[in-house]
mmCIF file of C-alpha atoms and ligand atoms in Angstrom:
data_model
loop_
_atom_site.group_PDB
_atom_site.id
_atom_site.type_symbol
_atom_site.label_atom_id
_atom_site.label_comp_id
_atom_site.label_asym_id
_atom_site.label_seq_id
_atom_site.Cartn_x
_atom_site.Cartn_y
_atom_site.Cartn_z
ATOM 1 C CA UNK B 1 88.536 70.029 89.762
ATOM 2 C CA UNK B 2 88.942 68.133 85.953
ATOM 3 C CA UNK B 3 90.896 65.262 86.821
ATOM 4 C CA UNK B 4 92.133 64.297 83.708
ATOM 5 C CA UNK B 5 94.973 68.029 85.424
ATOM 6 C CA UNK B 6 98.322 66.914 85.057
ATOM 7 C CA UNK B 7 99.767 65.991 88.832
ATOM 8 C CA UNK B 8 103.316 65.146 89.447
ATOM 9 C CA UNK B 9 105.650 62.535 91.104
ATOM 10 C CA UNK B 10 104.707 64.026 94.475
ATOM 11 C CA UNK B 11 100.726 63.584 93.540
ATOM 12 C CA UNK B 12 101.177 67.924 93.129
ATOM 13 C CA UNK B 13 98.560 69.857 91.337
ATOM 14 C CA UNK B 14 99.898 73.183 90.131
ATOM 15 C CA UNK B 15 97.898 76.096 91.236
ATOM 16 C CA UNK B 16 99.851 78.841 91.118
ATOM 17 C CA UNK B 17 102.346 80.677 88.618
ATOM 18 C CA UNK B 18 104.435 83.122 89.834
ATOM 19 C CA UNK B 19 106.344 84.895 87.086
ATOM 20 C CA UNK B 20 109.168 87.508 86.091
ATOM 21 C CA UNK B 21 108.466 90.341 84.892
ATOM 22 C CA UNK B 22 111.394 91.628 84.175
ATOM 23 C CA UNK B 23 114.566 91.086 85.818
ATOM 24 C CA UNK B 24 115.832 94.307 86.278
ATOM 25 C CA UNK B 25 115.215 96.102 89.938
ATOM 26 C CA UNK B 26 115.894 99.851 91.568
ATOM 27 C CA UNK B 27 117.060 98.340 94.920
ATOM 28 C CA UNK B 28 120.308 96.595 95.712
ATOM 29 C CA UNK B 29 118.193 94.155 98.667
ATOM 30 C CA UNK B 30 121.033 92.841 100.630
ATOM 31 C CA UNK B 31 119.746 88.965 100.547
ATOM 32 C CA UNK B 32 118.598 89.562 96.869
ATOM 33 C CA UNK B 33 120.381 91.326 94.876
ATOM 34 C CA UNK B 34 124.109 93.147 96.340
ATOM 35 C CA UNK B 35 125.520 95.152 95.634
ATOM 36 C CA UNK B 36 128.966 92.809 96.770
ATOM 37 C CA UNK B 37 128.949 90.965 93.859
ATOM 38 C CA UNK B 38 127.863 92.567 90.881
ATOM 39 C CA UNK B 39 128.126 96.533 92.309
ATOM 40 C CA UNK B 40 124.739 98.202 90.086
ATOM 41 C CA UNK B 41 125.851 96.034 87.711
ATOM 42 C CA UNK B 42 123.875 93.086 87.347
ATOM 43 C CA UNK B 43 124.055 90.898 83.749
ATOM 44 C CA UNK B 44 120.384 91.908 83.024
ATOM 45 C CA UNK B 45 118.535 90.071 79.757
ATOM 46 C CA UNK B 46 118.345 91.865 76.605
ATOM 47 C CA UNK B 47 115.321 93.598 75.635
ATOM 48 C CA UNK B 48 114.507 90.806 72.771
ATOM 49 C CA UNK B 49 114.860 87.642 74.526
ATOM 50 C CA UNK B 50 112.136 89.033 77.447
ATOM 51 C CA UNK B 51 108.660 87.530 76.682
ATOM 52 C CA UNK B 52 106.705 90.153 75.726
ATOM 53 C CA UNK B 53 103.154 90.358 77.235
ATOM 54 C CA UNK B 54 100.836 88.892 74.702
ATOM 55 C CA UNK B 55 103.543 85.990 75.140
ATOM 56 C CA UNK B 56 102.881 86.078 78.930
ATOM 57 C CA UNK B 57 98.509 86.255 78.118
ATOM 58 C CA UNK B 58 99.363 82.957 75.738
ATOM 59 C CA UNK B 59 101.018 80.895 78.258
ATOM 60 C CA UNK B 60 99.255 81.555 80.676
ATOM 61 C CA UNK B 61 96.313 81.285 79.226
ATOM 62 C CA UNK B 62 97.529 77.651 78.655
ATOM 63 C CA UNK B 63 97.874 77.724 82.037
ATOM 64 C CA UNK B 64 94.610 78.356 83.500
ATOM 65 C CA UNK B 65 93.886 75.014 81.259
ATOM 66 C CA UNK B 66 95.560 73.032 83.165
ATOM 67 C CA UNK B 67 94.487 74.236 86.579
ATOM 68 C CA UNK B 68 95.648 77.696 87.772
ATOM 69 C CA UNK B 69 94.250 79.706 88.993
ATOM 70 C CA UNK B 70 96.497 82.484 90.823
ATOM 71 C CA UNK B 71 98.526 84.828 88.538
ATOM 72 C CA UNK B 72 101.321 86.188 90.867
ATOM 73 C CA UNK B 73 103.608 89.062 88.928
ATOM 74 C CA UNK B 74 106.654 89.300 90.372
ATOM 75 C CA UNK B 75 110.544 90.243 89.080
ATOM 76 C CA UNK B 76 112.884 92.251 89.932
ATOM 77 C CA UNK B 77 110.543 94.158 90.483
ATOM 78 C CA UNK B 78 107.345 94.490 88.141
ATOM 79 C CA UNK B 79 106.313 97.962 88.474
ATOM 80 C CA UNK B 80 109.963 98.872 86.210
ATOM 81 C CA UNK B 81 108.258 97.143 83.500
ATOM 82 C CA UNK B 82 106.577 100.072 81.516
ATOM 83 C CA UNK B 83 103.083 99.707 80.852
ATOM 84 C CA UNK B 84 102.447 97.022 83.440
ATOM 85 C CA UNK B 85 98.571 97.644 84.062
ATOM 86 C CA UNK B 86 98.760 96.537 80.280
ATOM 87 C CA UNK B 87 99.442 93.239 80.915
ATOM 88 C CA UNK B 88 96.940 93.092 83.205
ATOM 89 C CA UNK B 89 94.606 94.106 81.411
ATOM 90 C CA UNK B 90 95.115 91.472 78.810
ATOM 91 C CA UNK B 91 95.418 88.358 81.712
ATOM 92 C CA UNK B 92 91.966 90.119 83.415
ATOM 93 C CA UNK B 93 90.140 88.045 80.477
ATOM 94 C CA UNK B 94 91.100 85.419 81.798
ATOM 95 C CA UNK B 95 88.767 84.222 83.660
ATOM 96 C CA UNK B 96 88.833 82.682 87.717
ATOM 97 C CA UNK B 97 92.501 84.065 87.743
ATOM 98 C CA UNK B 98 93.144 85.281 91.312
ATOM 99 C CA UNK B 99 95.915 88.324 89.743
ATOM 100 C CA UNK B 100 98.119 89.739 92.356
ATOM 101 C CA UNK B 101 101.941 91.298 92.511
ATOM 102 C CA UNK B 102 104.522 91.369 95.181
ATOM 103 C CA UNK B 103 106.630 94.990 94.722
ATOM 104 C CA UNK B 104 108.807 96.779 96.881
ATOM 105 C CA UNK B 105 106.165 99.354 96.700
ATOM 106 C CA UNK B 106 108.837 102.289 95.714
ATOM 107 C CA UNK B 107 106.812 103.237 92.323
ATOM 108 C CA UNK B 108 103.149 102.260 94.042
ATOM 109 C CA UNK B 109 101.774 105.277 95.213
ATOM 110 C CA UNK B 110 101.404 106.651 91.878
ATOM 111 C CA UNK B 111 100.442 103.466 90.244
ATOM 112 C CA UNK B 112 98.625 101.488 92.072
ATOM 113 C CA UNK B 113 94.517 102.774 90.536
ATOM 114 C CA UNK B 114 95.542 102.501 87.235
ATOM 115 C CA UNK B 115 96.236 98.793 88.221
ATOM 116 C CA UNK B 116 93.558 97.934 90.382
ATOM 117 C CA UNK B 117 91.441 99.838 87.266
ATOM 118 C CA UNK B 118 92.783 96.962 85.013
ATOM 119 C CA UNK B 119 91.726 94.074 87.263
ATOM 120 C CA UNK B 120 94.612 93.702 89.748
ATOM 121 C CA UNK B 121 93.303 92.027 92.763
ATOM 122 C CA UNK B 122 96.326 92.559 95.583
ATOM 123 C CA UNK B 123 99.749 93.345 96.369
ATOM 124 C CA UNK B 124 102.082 92.509 98.645
ATOM 125 C CA UNK B 125 104.259 95.095 99.602
ATOM 126 C CA UNK B 126 108.323 94.464 100.400
ATOM 127 C CA UNK B 127 109.199 96.387 103.294
ATOM 128 C CA UNK B 128 112.523 95.387 105.956
ATOM 129 C CA UNK B 129 112.116 97.780 108.546
ATOM 130 C CA UNK B 130 110.211 100.730 109.631
ATOM 131 C CA UNK B 131 114.158 102.316 111.025
ATOM 132 C CA UNK B 132 115.050 104.722 108.259
ATOM 133 C CA UNK B 133 119.259 104.276 108.379
ATOM 134 C CA UNK B 134 118.229 100.175 108.201
ATOM 135 C CA UNK B 135 115.894 100.304 105.818
ATOM 136 C CA UNK B 136 118.228 101.827 103.426
ATOM 137 C CA UNK B 137 120.678 100.254 104.510
ATOM 138 C CA UNK B 138 118.695 96.371 103.623
ATOM 139 C CA UNK B 139 117.321 97.658 100.353
ATOM 140 C CA UNK B 140 121.008 99.772 99.327
ATOM 141 C CA UNK B 141 119.633 102.266 97.472
ATOM 142 C CA UNK B 142 118.945 104.951 99.271
ATOM 143 C CA UNK B 143 115.074 104.455 99.547
ATOM 144 C CA UNK B 144 112.858 106.458 101.862
ATOM 145 C CA UNK B 145 110.507 104.162 104.054
ATOM 146 C CA UNK B 146 107.687 107.092 103.803
ATOM 147 C CA UNK B 147 108.017 105.786 100.045
ATOM 148 C CA UNK B 148 106.371 102.841 100.672
ATOM 149 C CA UNK B 149 104.181 103.247 103.936
ATOM 150 C CA UNK B 150 103.251 105.889 101.180
ATOM 151 C CA UNK B 151 102.524 102.861 98.027
ATOM 152 C CA UNK B 152 100.820 100.681 101.054
ATOM 153 C CA UNK B 153 98.418 103.631 102.046
ATOM 154 C CA UNK B 154 97.332 104.403 98.318
ATOM 155 C CA UNK B 155 97.371 101.283 97.356
ATOM 156 C CA UNK B 156 94.779 99.944 99.985
ATOM 157 C CA UNK B 157 92.728 103.373 99.143
ATOM 158 C CA UNK B 158 92.035 101.907 96.053
ATOM 159 C CA UNK B 159 90.896 98.627 97.078
ATOM 160 C CA UNK B 160 93.852 96.668 96.401
ATOM 161 C CA UNK B 161 93.385 94.889 100.217
ATOM 162 C CA UNK B 162 94.397 93.241 102.331
ATOM 163 C CA UNK B 163 97.317 94.350 101.453
ATOM 164 C CA UNK B 164 100.403 92.297 102.695
ATOM 165 C CA UNK B 165 103.187 93.171 103.660
ATOM 166 C CA UNK B 166 106.488 90.598 102.960
ATOM 167 C CA UNK B 167 109.496 91.257 106.183
ATOM 168 C CA UNK B 168 112.207 89.275 104.753
ATOM 169 C CA UNK B 169 113.933 88.683 108.734
ATOM 170 C CA UNK B 170 118.365 88.536 108.178
ATOM 171 C CA UNK B 171 119.740 87.948 111.622
ATOM 172 C CA UNK B 172 122.085 90.726 112.686
ATOM 173 C CA UNK B 173 120.530 93.307 109.596
ATOM 174 C CA UNK B 174 117.117 93.997 110.740
ATOM 175 C CA UNK B 175 116.162 92.143 113.332
ATOM 176 C CA UNK B 176 115.382 94.373 115.883
ATOM 177 C CA UNK B 177 112.375 95.579 113.401
ATOM 178 C CA UNK B 178 110.335 92.541 113.983
ATOM 179 C CA UNK B 179 108.491 94.270 117.171
ATOM 180 C CA UNK B 180 108.126 97.704 115.110
ATOM 181 C CA UNK B 181 106.974 96.314 111.861
ATOM 182 C CA UNK B 182 103.999 94.486 114.426
ATOM 183 C CA UNK B 183 103.548 97.502 116.416
ATOM 184 C CA UNK B 184 102.919 99.930 113.303
ATOM 185 C CA UNK B 185 100.749 97.428 111.235
ATOM 186 C CA UNK B 186 98.988 95.948 114.272
ATOM 187 C CA UNK B 187 95.118 97.374 113.909
ATOM 188 C CA UNK B 188 96.217 98.585 110.424
ATOM 189 C CA UNK B 189 94.060 95.545 108.038
ATOM 190 C CA UNK B 190 97.024 95.252 106.526
ATOM 191 C CA UNK B 191 98.743 91.499 106.704
ATOM 192 C CA UNK B 192 102.254 90.938 107.825
ATOM 193 C CA UNK B 193 103.791 88.049 106.897
ATOM 194 C CA UNK B 194 107.485 87.850 108.444
ATOM 195 C CA UNK B 195 110.248 85.680 105.866
ATOM 196 C CA UNK B 196 112.423 83.118 106.476
ATOM 197 C CA UNK B 197 115.673 84.459 104.667
ATOM 198 C CA UNK B 198 115.978 81.740 102.090
ATOM 199 C CA UNK B 199 119.728 80.335 99.925
ATOM 200 C CA UNK B 200 118.027 81.376 96.850
ATOM 201 C CA UNK B 201 120.626 81.920 94.165
ATOM 202 C CA UNK B 202 124.208 82.634 94.718
ATOM 203 C CA UNK B 203 124.866 86.193 95.309
ATOM 204 C CA UNK B 204 123.803 86.952 98.945
ATOM 205 C CA UNK B 205 126.032 84.510 100.154
ATOM 206 C CA UNK B 206 123.588 83.066 102.970
ATOM 207 C CA UNK B 207 123.549 81.533 106.154
ATOM 208 C CA UNK B 208 122.158 79.095 108.351
ATOM 209 C CA UNK B 209 123.267 80.811 110.807
ATOM 210 C CA UNK B 210 121.682 84.804 109.286
ATOM 211 C CA UNK B 211 117.821 82.669 109.414
ATOM 212 C CA UNK B 212 115.884 83.854 112.178
ATOM 213 C CA UNK B 213 113.439 80.848 112.938
ATOM 214 C CA UNK B 214 109.757 81.829 112.231
ATOM 215 C CA UNK B 215 109.297 80.417 115.600
ATOM 216 C CA UNK B 216 111.610 82.833 116.858
ATOM 217 C CA UNK B 217 109.406 85.577 115.611
ATOM 218 C CA UNK B 218 106.525 84.263 116.819
ATOM 219 C CA UNK B 219 107.609 83.731 120.099
ATOM 220 C CA UNK B 220 109.128 87.412 119.887
ATOM 221 C CA UNK B 221 105.971 88.987 119.414
ATOM 222 C CA UNK B 222 103.634 86.982 121.738
ATOM 223 C CA UNK B 223 105.492 88.400 124.261
ATOM 224 C CA UNK B 224 104.015 91.556 123.427
ATOM 225 C CA UNK B 225 101.273 90.837 121.507
ATOM 226 C CA UNK B 226 99.251 87.517 122.770
ATOM 227 C CA UNK B 227 99.239 84.912 118.905
ATOM 228 C CA UNK B 228 96.577 82.388 118.925
ATOM 229 C CA UNK B 229 96.902 80.020 115.491
ATOM 230 C CA UNK B 230 94.552 80.178 112.690
ATOM 231 C CA UNK B 231 93.486 77.390 110.252
ATOM 232 C CA UNK B 232 94.704 77.664 107.095
ATOM 233 C CA UNK B 233 92.953 78.472 104.258
ATOM 234 C CA UNK B 234 93.448 76.461 101.750
ATOM 235 C CA UNK B 235 95.197 73.273 101.787
ATOM 236 C CA UNK B 236 99.279 74.472 100.457
ATOM 237 C CA UNK B 237 98.676 77.713 101.730
ATOM 238 C CA UNK B 238 103.167 78.746 102.736
ATOM 239 C CA UNK B 239 102.139 81.361 105.062
ATOM 240 C CA UNK B 240 101.329 80.112 108.940
ATOM 241 C CA UNK B 241 98.752 82.502 110.251
ATOM 242 C CA UNK B 242 98.959 84.602 113.521
ATOM 243 C CA UNK B 243 96.094 86.911 114.823
ATOM 244 C CA UNK B 244 95.647 89.303 118.484
ATOM 245 C CA UNK B 245 94.371 87.442 120.664
ATOM 246 C CA UNK B 246 92.715 91.410 121.708
ATOM 247 C CA UNK B 247 91.434 91.062 117.669
ATOM 248 C CA UNK B 248 93.754 93.560 116.422
ATOM 249 C CA UNK B 249 94.286 92.068 113.432
ATOM 250 C CA UNK B 250 96.326 88.911 111.997
ATOM 251 C CA UNK B 251 100.463 87.749 110.867
ATOM 252 C CA UNK B 252 101.773 85.062 108.422
ATOM 253 C CA UNK B 253 105.313 83.604 108.833
ATOM 254 C CA UNK B 254 106.665 81.981 106.168
ATOM 255 C CA UNK B 255 109.093 79.201 107.745
ATOM 256 C CA UNK B 256 110.424 78.548 104.141
ATOM 257 C CA UNK B 257 113.952 77.042 105.752
ATOM 258 C CA UNK B 258 112.645 75.300 108.912
ATOM 259 C CA UNK B 259 109.807 73.944 108.086
ATOM 260 C CA UNK B 260 109.912 72.584 104.588
ATOM 261 C CA UNK B 261 106.792 72.773 102.474
ATOM 262 C CA UNK B 262 107.277 70.979 99.034
ATOM 263 C CA UNK B 263 105.101 68.230 100.088
ATOM 264 C CA UNK B 264 102.857 70.646 99.605
ATOM 265 C CA UNK B 265 103.977 72.840 96.514
ATOM 266 C CA UNK B 266 101.552 74.181 94.011
ATOM 267 C CA UNK B 267 103.544 76.214 92.432
ATOM 268 C CA UNK B 268 105.517 76.527 88.972
ATOM 269 C CA UNK B 269 107.157 79.576 87.853
ATOM 270 C CA UNK B 270 108.081 81.511 83.925
ATOM 271 C CA UNK B 271 111.317 83.315 84.071
ATOM 272 C CA UNK B 272 112.001 86.782 82.733
ATOM 273 C CA UNK B 273 113.066 85.073 79.752
ATOM 274 C CA UNK B 274 110.096 82.225 79.347
ATOM 275 C CA UNK B 275 111.527 79.395 80.555
ATOM 276 C CA UNK B 276 109.427 77.387 82.888
ATOM 277 C CA UNK B 277 111.273 76.582 86.040
ATOM 278 C CA UNK B 278 109.492 73.928 88.655
ATOM 279 C CA UNK B 279 111.697 74.745 91.712
ATOM 280 C CA UNK B 280 112.341 78.188 93.215
ATOM 281 C CA UNK B 281 115.679 75.887 93.731
ATOM 282 C CA UNK B 282 116.158 74.632 90.532
ATOM 283 C CA UNK B 283 119.192 74.621 88.167
ATOM 284 C CA UNK B 284 117.858 74.336 84.985
ATOM 285 C CA UNK B 285 114.507 76.002 83.406
ATOM 286 C CA UNK B 286 112.416 74.170 80.168
ATOM 287 C CA UNK B 287 112.555 76.552 77.095
ATOM 288 C CA UNK B 288 108.443 77.789 76.699
ATOM 289 C CA UNK B 289 109.431 80.707 74.884
ATOM 290 C CA UNK B 290 111.380 78.440 71.932
ATOM 291 C CA UNK B 291 107.822 76.853 71.589
ATOM 292 C CA UNK B 292 106.277 79.910 71.051
ATOM 293 C CA UNK B 293 108.594 82.189 68.857
ATOM 294 C CA UNK B 294 108.567 78.370 67.103
ATOM 295 C CA UNK B 295 105.339 79.087 66.114
ATOM 296 C CA UNK B 296 104.048 76.491 68.271
ATOM 297 C CA UNK B 297 99.530 75.971 68.655
ATOM 298 C CA UNK B 298 98.253 75.707 72.366
ATOM 299 C CA UNK B 299 97.752 71.604 72.371
ATOM 300 C CA UNK B 300 101.230 71.416 72.058
ATOM 301 C CA UNK B 301 102.295 74.687 74.445
ATOM 302 C CA UNK B 302 99.963 72.436 76.634
ATOM 303 C CA UNK B 303 101.482 69.531 75.959
ATOM 304 C CA UNK B 304 105.280 70.550 76.569
ATOM 305 C CA UNK B 305 103.376 71.921 80.124
ATOM 306 C CA UNK B 306 102.270 68.916 81.086
ATOM 307 C CA UNK B 307 104.985 66.752 80.481
ATOM 308 C CA UNK B 308 107.379 68.749 82.364
ATOM 309 C CA UNK B 309 104.827 68.276 84.715
ATOM 310 C CA UNK B 310 104.250 64.309 84.718
ATOM 311 C CA UNK B 311 108.465 64.348 85.825
ATOM 312 C CA UNK B 312 108.204 66.721 89.018
ATOM 313 C CA UNK B 313 110.022 65.545 91.875
ATOM 314 C CA UNK B 314 111.308 68.835 93.175
ATOM 315 C CA UNK B 315 112.187 68.577 96.832
ATOM 316 C CA UNK B 316 114.770 70.284 97.671
ATOM 317 C CA UNK B 317 113.730 72.463 100.962
ATOM 318 C CA UNK B 318 113.075 68.879 102.092
ATOM 319 C CA UNK B 319 116.497 67.698 100.376
ATOM 320 C CA UNK B 320 118.215 70.915 102.697
ATOM 321 C CA UNK B 321 116.817 70.065 105.906
ATOM 322 C CA UNK B 322 118.528 66.688 105.676
ATOM 323 C CA UNK B 323 121.625 68.147 104.333
ATOM 324 C CA UNK B 324 122.712 67.052 101.001
ATOM 325 C CA UNK B 325 124.133 70.059 99.207
ATOM 326 C CA UNK B 326 123.212 71.233 96.185
ATOM 327 C CA UNK B 327 125.496 72.365 92.552
ATOM 328 C CA UNK B 328 124.274 76.869 91.141
ATOM 329 C CA UNK B 329 121.461 78.285 91.646
ATOM 330 C CA UNK B 330 119.509 80.785 89.668
ATOM 331 C CA UNK B 331 119.122 84.167 91.335
ATOM 332 C CA UNK B 332 115.622 84.746 92.682
ATOM 333 C CA UNK B 333 115.222 88.760 90.330
ATOM 334 C CA UNK B 334 115.384 86.788 87.230
ATOM 335 C CA UNK B 335 113.280 83.394 88.572
ATOM 336 C CA UNK B 336 110.279 85.572 89.917
ATOM 337 C CA UNK B 337 110.137 86.110 94.233
HETATM 338 C C1 SAM I 1 112.129 88.499 94.966
HETATM 339 S S1 SAM I 1 111.186 89.795 95.156
HETATM 340 C C2 SAM I 1 110.234 90.519 94.054
HETATM 341 C C3 SAM I 1 109.276 91.336 93.966
HETATM 342 C C4 SAM I 1 110.308 93.087 94.589
HETATM 343 N N1 SAM I 1 110.400 94.125 93.564
HETATM 344 C C5 SAM I 1 109.471 92.807 95.950
HETATM 345 O O1 SAM I 1 110.707 92.745 96.627
HETATM 346 O O2 SAM I 1 108.794 92.637 96.735
HETATM 347 C C6 SAM I 1 110.459 89.020 95.909
HETATM 348 C C7 SAM I 1 110.165 88.707 96.933
HETATM 349 O O3 SAM I 1 111.217 87.890 97.921
HETATM 350 C C8 SAM I 1 111.834 88.419 98.292
HETATM 351 N N2 SAM I 1 113.216 88.345 98.898
HETATM 352 C C9 SAM I 1 113.625 87.623 98.509
HETATM 353 N N3 SAM I 1 115.461 87.213 98.646
HETATM 354 C C10 SAM I 1 114.786 86.683 99.468
HETATM 355 C C11 SAM I 1 115.727 85.625 99.777
HETATM 356 N N4 SAM I 1 116.913 85.278 99.901
HETATM 357 N N5 SAM I 1 115.304 85.586 101.476
HETATM 358 C C12 SAM I 1 113.822 85.559 101.116
HETATM 359 N N6 SAM I 1 112.806 86.054 100.694
HETATM 360 C C13 SAM I 1 113.441 86.627 99.320
HETATM 361 C C14 SAM I 1 111.332 89.864 98.015
HETATM 362 O O4 SAM I 1 111.184 90.117 100.049
HETATM 363 C C15 SAM I 1 110.226 89.971 97.889
HETATM 364 O O5 SAM I 1 109.985 89.962 99.653
HETATM 365 S S1 SF4 I 2 113.855 91.256 96.822
HETATM 366 FE FE1 SF4 I 2 113.052 92.671 95.598
HETATM 367 S S2 SF4 I 2 112.957 95.256 95.623
HETATM 368 FE FE2 SF4 I 2 114.525 93.665 96.414
HETATM 369 S S3 SF4 I 2 116.587 93.999 95.203
HETATM 370 FE FE3 SF4 I 2 115.319 92.047 94.923
HETATM 371 S S4 SF4 I 2 114.108 92.724 93.570
HETATM 372 FE FE4 SF4 I 2 114.714 93.772 94.223
#
C-alpha cells in the first residue's frame, strides 16, 4: 500500500466506501424509516440534487486512488434506482475494486442476473424474520418473506456468493426469530449475520433496552447449535465470526452498540446528494457535489477528500459507550446504511 495515502487523527486509513444511491425505499422498517414519524411520505431529495451515475463513478475513481478498495451500494433501497446495473458497469471498470450491494431483497429475484452480468460481486440481503406476521410488521409494507427468500436463492444461483443475510435484532419485536433464522440458514452456504439495533437517525426513537447484545445472540444459538469463534478475515472487520462446530457453516454478529469498533473504522460514506460523511453518526457532511458541479478537476477533489479524512476524529460509538450525548443525527436511508 502506498505510504502517501491519507491517515486520520486516530491512525486509521480509508478502505470501504458506502454509497447511498437513493434515499427512497419501498419498506418502512420500524428501526429505519418508521411510519410513525412521516407516514409513507418522507421528505425525499428532488431528482436534480441526486448524484448521477457518471458523477458517482468519477468520485469513486478518486476514492480508489486514495486507498478505497471496497464499494458497497446501499440506500434507501438501491434497487429502486432505475438501471442500477448501469452504475455497476461503470464501477466495474475501476481496477481492483470489490463491488457489493445491500438490499431488502424485494427486487432481487428479478434483477440478480443483470447485476451479476454488470460486474457486481456479492450481495447482502436484509431479512428480519421468517414468521410472516413478524416480518410484515418489521417491514411495515406488507411485503412477504417468500419474496426475500426468492431473492436470496436467485442471487446465490447467479453467483453473487457467498450471500450474506442481515437480521437487525430488536428486543420484543423480532428477537424470537433468532433461532428460526439460524435453523433455516444453517447448511445453506449463506452467512447469517445478527446486527445490534443501533441509534442511527432520530426517527426510530431508539432505546437501549431494545438492543439485544450480540453476546446474548451467540449464547442463544450456541445453546442449540454449539459454536466456536473464527479468526477475522482482515483487521477492522466489523462482524465477529462464529462457526457451527458440526460444520454447518458460519454466522456473524455485529456488536456496534455493545462493543464499539471505532478504533479500526476505515469506512467513509457518500450520501445520495453527494455529501461525504466520515461516520454513520456524523451530524454534518462535506459537499463533494458542489465541487463536482463547479467543474473541479480530479486533483482538487482528491485534495478535498484527503483533507477531510486527515482531519477525521470520529469515534461516536466509543462516546456513546461512555455516556456522552449526541445532537441531531442523520437518517440511515440518506447517509447509506
Ligand atoms: C439502511 S439499509 C439500506 C439497504 C437496504 N434497503 C436494506 O435494507 O438492506 C442497510 C442496512 O442497515 C440496517 N439498518 C437500518 N437501520 C438500522 C438500525 N437502526 N440499526 C441497525 N441496523 C440498521 C438494515 O437492516 C440493513 O441491513
Ligand atoms: S432498512 Fe433498508 S429496507 Fe428497511 S426501511 Fe431502511 S432502507 Fe428500507
